Amino acid sequence: SRGAAAIDDDEAARPAKRPQTLVISASGVDPAGRTALRAAAAAVERAGGGKARFADDELLAKLKGVLPARATHLVAQATDEDAKPPRTLKVLFALARGGCAIVRPSWVEASRSAGRWADVDDHLAGYGPPRAAGAGRRILDGLAVHVAPSALGPKDPSSSALTALVSAAGGRSVALRHAAVALVGTNWKPSDCRQAGLRALHRSGCALRFRWLCEAVEAGDAGAVARELYATNH
């Protein structure tokens, strides 16, 4: 019919949707693997399979180890081919923010071979399919959290990284006097603490090793992780 033909003409006249530009980051990938990732991105673009940029090249030095804000894919390398990649800060940010697929390096090679960005389902790294963007806001659900810089050791994540992760997981980063929970380092000792507020949270079981936050983010629900396992008074 003439009406159907008009609709077909309208569809044909519409410009084709531009493929999404992927924003790729890497975790645990050695320099050779990062070079392969850039080469794959160039090969896919030459084949007309879509554009991508390697966002880690754009990070400021102080943000190394933190997932770029708009990352769509995180390529995570395990030490063993069949193992689950380590739960790095980048992995945690991908889980907390949502909208980012955590994939194995095999996804890069599959994409290069196909001349287009491959579906992620066959290359997931062990952390499940991508979570919905923004779903992580429910993990802490507005919990008032204080990250105690003086209670973190040299091998713990930085206070700025943990504060950003708290926000990504839906928590509120607050001053110590307003905190319901304080996050401290792996080796923090209350006997060495001079902050009365932090000692009070310790006594009430609300000073928690920062790994509680990591477990909550991976589980997708802070309520699913027992606080007492990470409380400093146990």
mmCIF file of C-alpha atoms in Angstrom:
data_model
loop_
_atom_site.group_PDB
_atom_site.id
_atom_site.type_symbol
_atom_site.label_atom_id
_atom_site.label_comp_id
_atom_site.label_asym_id
_atom_site.label_seq_id
_atom_site.Cartn_x
_atom_site.Cartn_y
_atom_site.Cartn_z
ATOM 1 C CA SER A 1 0.000 0.000 0.000
ATOM 2 C CA ARG A 2 0.996 3.633 -0.417
ATOM 3 C CA GLY A 3 1.090 4.057 3.402
ATOM 4 C CA ALA A 4 3.440 1.108 3.833
ATOM 5 C CA ALA A 5 5.635 2.377 1.018
ATOM 6 C CA ALA A 6 5.856 5.780 2.679
ATOM 7 C CA ILE A 7 6.959 4.153 5.937
ATOM 8 C CA ASP A 8 9.597 2.159 4.063
ATOM 9 C CA ASP A 9 10.826 5.342 2.393
ATOM 10 C CA ASP A 10 11.063 7.062 5.790
ATOM 11 C CA GLU A 11 13.085 4.165 7.210
ATOM 12 C CA ALA A 12 15.435 4.252 4.234
ATOM 13 C CA ALA A 13 15.885 8.007 4.581
ATOM 14 C CA ARG A 14 16.946 7.802 8.216
ATOM 15 C CA PRO A 15 20.702 7.837 8.732
ATOM 16 C CA ALA A 16 22.098 4.549 9.988
ATOM 17 C CA LYS A 17 22.933 4.504 13.689
ATOM 18 C CA ARG A 18 26.603 4.971 14.329
ATOM 19 C CA PRO A 19 28.079 2.029 16.198
ATOM 20 C CA GLN A 20 28.964 2.778 19.805
ATOM 21 C CA THR A 21 32.569 3.726 20.457
ATOM 22 C CA LEU A 22 33.814 1.276 23.050
ATOM 23 C CA VAL A 23 35.854 2.542 25.987
ATOM 24 C CA ILE A 24 38.249 -0.208 27.025
ATOM 25 C CA SER A 25 40.380 -0.552 30.127
ATOM 26 C CA ALA A 26 42.654 -3.357 31.295
ATOM 27 C CA SER A 27 43.432 -5.047 34.606
ATOM 28 C CA GLY A 28 46.422 -7.301 35.153
ATOM 29 C CA VAL A 29 47.303 -7.173 31.457
ATOM 30 C CA ASP A 30 51.032 -6.956 30.731
ATOM 31 C CA PRO A 31 52.517 -4.436 28.257
ATOM 32 C CA ALA A 32 52.463 -6.971 25.414
ATOM 33 C CA GLY A 33 48.785 -7.633 26.044
ATOM 34 C CA ARG A 34 48.020 -3.912 26.076
ATOM 35 C CA THR A 35 49.834 -3.526 22.750
ATOM 36 C CA ALA A 36 47.728 -6.392 21.358
ATOM 37 C CA LEU A 37 44.589 -4.639 22.607
ATOM 38 C CA ARG A 38 45.486 -1.428 20.779
ATOM 39 C CA ALA A 39 46.330 -3.397 17.635
ATOM 40 C CA ALA A 40 42.981 -5.210 17.797
ATOM 41 C CA ALA A 41 41.128 -1.908 18.136
ATOM 42 C CA ALA A 42 42.907 -0.570 15.048
ATOM 43 C CA ALA A 43 42.193 -3.770 13.072
ATOM 44 C CA VAL A 44 38.492 -3.754 13.965
ATOM 45 C CA GLU A 45 38.170 -0.090 12.994
ATOM 46 C CA ARG A 46 39.910 -0.711 9.637
ATOM 47 C CA ALA A 47 37.484 -3.569 8.984
ATOM 48 C CA GLY A 48 34.544 -1.243 9.669
ATOM 49 C CA GLY A 49 33.558 -3.105 12.807
ATOM 50 C CA GLY A 50 33.396 -0.086 15.098
ATOM 51 C CA LYS A 51 35.650 2.250 17.004
ATOM 52 C CA ALA A 52 37.237 1.860 20.404
ATOM 53 C CA ARG A 53 39.665 3.775 22.564
ATOM 54 C CA PHE A 54 42.012 2.471 25.216
ATOM 55 C CA ALA A 55 41.079 4.751 28.094
ATOM 56 C CA ASP A 56 43.992 3.803 30.343
ATOM 57 C CA ASP A 57 46.268 5.867 28.112
ATOM 58 C CA GLU A 58 44.285 8.953 29.115
ATOM 59 C CA LEU A 59 44.423 8.484 32.897
ATOM 60 C CA LEU A 60 46.321 10.868 35.107
ATOM 61 C CA ALA A 61 49.100 9.212 37.081
ATOM 62 C CA LYS A 62 47.184 9.588 40.349
ATOM 63 C CA LEU A 63 44.242 7.642 38.871
ATOM 64 C CA LYS A 64 46.220 4.617 37.709
ATOM 65 C CA GLY A 65 44.414 1.531 38.961
ATOM 66 C CA VAL A 66 40.989 3.208 38.920
ATOM 67 C CA LEU A 67 38.525 2.277 36.182
ATOM 68 C CA PRO A 68 37.871 5.170 33.755
ATOM 69 C CA ALA A 69 34.411 6.607 34.351
ATOM 70 C CA ARG A 70 32.902 5.693 30.975
ATOM 71 C CA ALA A 71 34.512 2.282 30.496
ATOM 72 C CA THR A 72 32.301 -0.184 28.615
ATOM 73 C CA HIS A 73 34.685 -3.142 28.738
ATOM 74 C CA LEU A 74 37.362 -4.219 31.224
ATOM 75 C CA VAL A 75 39.841 -6.787 29.913
ATOM 76 C CA ALA A 76 40.994 -8.721 32.993
ATOM 77 C CA GLN A 77 43.926 -11.118 32.910
ATOM 78 C CA ALA A 78 44.190 -14.132 35.220
ATOM 79 C CA THR A 79 47.483 -15.763 36.171
ATOM 80 C CA ASP A 80 46.068 -19.113 35.034
ATOM 81 C CA GLU A 81 44.005 -19.410 31.856
ATOM 82 C CA ASP A 82 41.071 -21.069 33.633
ATOM 83 C CA ALA A 83 41.251 -19.021 36.823
ATOM 84 C CA LYS A 84 39.124 -16.051 37.783
ATOM 85 C CA PRO A 85 41.104 -12.804 37.399
ATOM 86 C CA PRO A 86 42.081 -11.057 40.638
ATOM 87 C CA ARG A 87 39.518 -8.748 42.201
ATOM 88 C CA THR A 88 41.379 -5.523 41.523
ATOM 89 C CA LEU A 89 40.062 -2.027 42.150
ATOM 90 C CA LYS A 90 39.164 -1.801 38.459
ATOM 91 C CA VAL A 91 37.075 -4.977 38.715
ATOM 92 C CA LEU A 92 35.312 -3.591 41.783
ATOM 93 C CA PHE A 93 34.536 -0.301 40.052
ATOM 94 C CA ALA A 94 33.156 -2.179 37.039
ATOM 95 C CA LEU A 95 30.852 -4.142 39.335
ATOM 96 C CA ALA A 96 29.802 -1.131 41.385
ATOM 97 C CA ARG A 97 29.118 1.219 38.486
ATOM 98 C CA GLY A 98 27.537 -1.345 36.179
ATOM 99 C CA GLY A 99 27.371 -1.010 32.426
ATOM 100 C CA CYS A 100 30.848 -2.514 32.009
ATOM 101 C CA ALA A 101 31.574 -6.045 30.774
ATOM 102 C CA ILE A 102 34.489 -7.777 32.525
ATOM 103 C CA VAL A 103 36.041 -10.021 29.869
ATOM 104 C CA ARG A 104 39.064 -12.213 29.290
ATOM 105 C CA PRO A 105 41.785 -11.318 26.755
ATOM 106 C CA SER A 106 40.249 -13.951 24.448
ATOM 107 C CA TRP A 107 37.570 -11.347 23.652
ATOM 108 C CA VAL A 108 40.242 -9.121 22.122
ATOM 109 C CA GLU A 109 41.561 -11.873 19.850
ATOM 110 C CA ALA A 110 38.062 -12.995 18.868
ATOM 111 C CA SER A 111 37.195 -9.416 17.916
ATOM 112 C CA ARG A 112 40.344 -8.983 15.882
ATOM 113 C CA SER A 113 39.716 -12.230 13.990
ATOM 114 C CA ALA A 114 36.082 -11.321 13.294
ATOM 115 C CA GLY A 115 36.788 -7.748 12.251
ATOM 116 C CA ARG A 116 34.120 -6.538 14.675
ATOM 117 C CA TRP A 117 33.696 -6.387 18.425
ATOM 118 C CA ALA A 118 32.666 -9.876 19.524
ATOM 119 C CA ASP A 119 29.765 -10.642 21.813
ATOM 120 C CA VAL A 120 31.006 -10.804 25.406
ATOM 121 C CA ASP A 121 28.975 -13.837 26.505
ATOM 122 C CA ASP A 122 31.650 -16.371 25.528
ATOM 123 C CA HIS A 123 34.452 -14.344 27.082
ATOM 124 C CA LEU A 124 33.177 -13.310 30.518
ATOM 125 C CA ALA A 125 35.936 -13.375 33.133
ATOM 126 C CA GLY A 126 34.032 -14.995 35.989
ATOM 127 C CA TYR A 127 32.241 -12.011 37.516
ATOM 128 C CA GLY A 128 28.985 -12.580 35.668
ATOM 129 C CA PRO A 129 27.352 -10.598 32.873
ATOM 130 C CA PRO A 130 27.504 -6.798 32.959
ATOM 131 C CA ARG A 131 25.364 -5.333 35.721
ATOM 132 C CA ALA A 132 22.826 -2.678 34.842
ATOM 133 C CA ALA A 133 24.285 0.819 34.898
ATOM 134 C CA GLY A 134 23.539 2.445 38.232
ATOM 135 C CA ALA A 135 22.443 -0.795 39.909
ATOM 136 C CA GLY A 136 25.401 -0.544 42.273
ATOM 137 C CA ARG A 137 23.822 2.461 43.986
ATOM 138 C CA ARG A 138 21.746 -0.025 45.984
ATOM 139 C CA ILE A 139 24.756 -1.875 47.416
ATOM 140 C CA LEU A 140 25.330 0.558 50.304
ATOM 141 C CA ASP A 141 21.967 2.290 49.883
ATOM 142 C CA GLY A 142 22.973 5.643 51.356
ATOM 143 C CA LEU A 143 25.090 4.265 54.224
ATOM 144 C CA ALA A 144 27.252 6.972 55.830
ATOM 145 C CA VAL A 145 30.849 5.774 55.511
ATOM 146 C CA HIS A 146 34.109 7.344 56.619
ATOM 147 C CA VAL A 147 37.345 6.149 55.035
ATOM 148 C CA ALA A 148 40.059 6.740 57.624
ATOM 149 C CA PRO A 149 43.278 7.736 55.795
ATOM 150 C CA SER A 150 45.431 7.404 58.910
ATOM 151 C CA ALA A 151 44.146 3.838 59.412
ATOM 152 C CA LEU A 152 45.313 2.611 55.997
ATOM 153 C CA GLY A 153 48.676 0.980 55.449
ATOM 154 C CA PRO A 154 51.089 1.319 52.516
ATOM 155 C CA LYS A 155 49.776 -1.873 50.886
ATOM 156 C CA ASP A 156 46.099 -0.935 51.258
ATOM 157 C CA PRO A 157 44.192 0.961 48.557
ATOM 158 C CA SER A 158 44.419 4.729 48.807
ATOM 159 C CA SER A 159 41.782 6.623 50.751
ATOM 160 C CA SER A 160 40.761 8.472 47.558
ATOM 161 C CA ALA A 161 40.186 5.193 45.689
ATOM 162 C CA LEU A 162 38.145 3.708 48.542
ATOM 163 C CA THR A 163 36.127 6.914 48.880
ATOM 164 C CA ALA A 164 35.332 6.801 45.162
ATOM 165 C CA LEU A 165 34.314 3.144 45.481
ATOM 166 C CA VAL A 166 32.003 3.993 48.392
ATOM 167 C CA SER A 167 30.291 6.582 46.190
ATOM 168 C CA ALA A 168 30.047 4.186 43.236
ATOM 169 C CA ALA A 169 28.374 1.645 45.516
ATOM 170 C CA GLY A 170 25.764 4.141 46.676
ATOM 171 C CA GLY A 171 27.290 5.109 49.999
ATOM 172 C CA ARG A 172 27.750 8.608 51.409
ATOM 173 C CA SER A 173 31.307 9.619 52.202
ATOM 174 C CA VAL A 174 31.155 11.611 55.438
ATOM 175 C CA ALA A 175 33.317 13.040 58.200
ATOM 176 C CA LEU A 176 34.153 10.664 61.022
ATOM 177 C CA ARG A 177 31.706 12.258 63.450
ATOM 178 C CA HIS A 178 28.786 11.550 61.099
ATOM 179 C CA ALA A 179 29.790 7.996 60.107
ATOM 180 C CA ALA A 180 27.785 4.860 60.713
ATOM 181 C CA VAL A 181 30.756 2.812 59.521
ATOM 182 C CA ALA A 182 34.477 3.533 59.256
ATOM 183 C CA LEU A 183 36.765 1.670 56.873
ATOM 184 C CA VAL A 184 40.271 0.849 58.079
ATOM 185 C CA GLY A 185 43.280 -1.008 56.728
ATOM 186 C CA THR A 186 44.214 -4.653 56.937
ATOM 187 C CA ASN A 187 46.711 -4.196 59.769
ATOM 188 C CA TRP A 188 45.105 -1.313 61.663
ATOM 189 C CA LYS A 189 45.330 -1.675 65.444
ATOM 190 C CA PRO A 190 42.903 0.164 67.733
ATOM 191 C CA SER A 191 45.607 0.354 70.376
ATOM 192 C CA ASP A 192 47.573 2.685 68.104
ATOM 193 C CA CYS A 193 44.600 4.949 67.375
ATOM 194 C CA ARG A 194 44.319 8.416 68.919
ATOM 195 C CA GLN A 195 40.988 9.331 67.308
ATOM 196 C CA ALA A 196 38.206 9.022 69.875
ATOM 197 C CA GLY A 197 35.514 8.725 67.194
ATOM 198 C CA LEU A 198 37.281 5.863 65.460
ATOM 199 C CA ARG A 199 37.861 4.058 68.753
ATOM 200 C CA ALA A 200 34.137 4.426 69.537
ATOM 201 C CA LEU A 201 33.188 2.866 66.188
ATOM 202 C CA HIS A 202 35.666 0.084 66.898
ATOM 203 C CA ARG A 203 34.024 -0.681 70.242
ATOM 204 C CA SER A 204 30.564 -0.791 68.647
ATOM 205 C CA GLY A 205 31.680 -3.124 65.851
ATOM 206 C CA CYS A 206 31.398 -0.445 63.182
ATOM 207 C CA ALA A 207 35.081 -0.056 62.328
ATOM 208 C CA LEU A 208 35.463 -2.500 59.453
ATOM 209 C CA ARG A 209 38.392 -3.727 57.416
ATOM 210 C CA PHE A 210 38.064 -2.264 53.908
ATOM 211 C CA ARG A 211 37.676 -5.802 52.517
ATOM 212 C CA TRP A 212 34.087 -5.705 53.792
ATOM 213 C CA LEU A 213 33.385 -3.084 51.124
ATOM 214 C CA CYS A 214 35.083 -5.241 48.474
ATOM 215 C CA GLU A 215 32.976 -8.267 49.423
ATOM 216 C CA ALA A 216 29.794 -6.169 49.436
ATOM 217 C CA VAL A 217 30.498 -4.820 45.958
ATOM 218 C CA GLU A 218 31.187 -8.270 44.526
ATOM 219 C CA ALA A 219 28.064 -9.694 46.185
ATOM 220 C CA GLY A 220 26.017 -6.728 44.971
ATOM 221 C CA ASP A 221 24.448 -6.355 48.422
ATOM 222 C CA ALA A 222 26.064 -5.143 51.637
ATOM 223 C CA GLY A 223 23.411 -6.989 53.624
ATOM 224 C CA ALA A 224 24.713 -10.286 52.272
ATOM 225 C CA VAL A 225 28.129 -9.794 53.895
ATOM 226 C CA ALA A 226 28.392 -10.275 57.656
ATOM 227 C CA ARG A 227 29.966 -7.194 59.220
ATOM 228 C CA GLU A 228 31.283 -9.129 62.187
ATOM 229 C CA LEU A 229 33.689 -11.002 59.911
ATOM 230 C CA TYR A 230 35.459 -7.724 59.184
ATOM 231 C CA ALA A 231 34.868 -5.791 62.411
ATOM 232 C CA THR A 232 38.016 -4.812 64.291
ATOM 233 C CA ASN A 233 36.557 -5.755 67.667
ATOM 234 C CA HIS A 234 36.341 -9.454 66.762
#
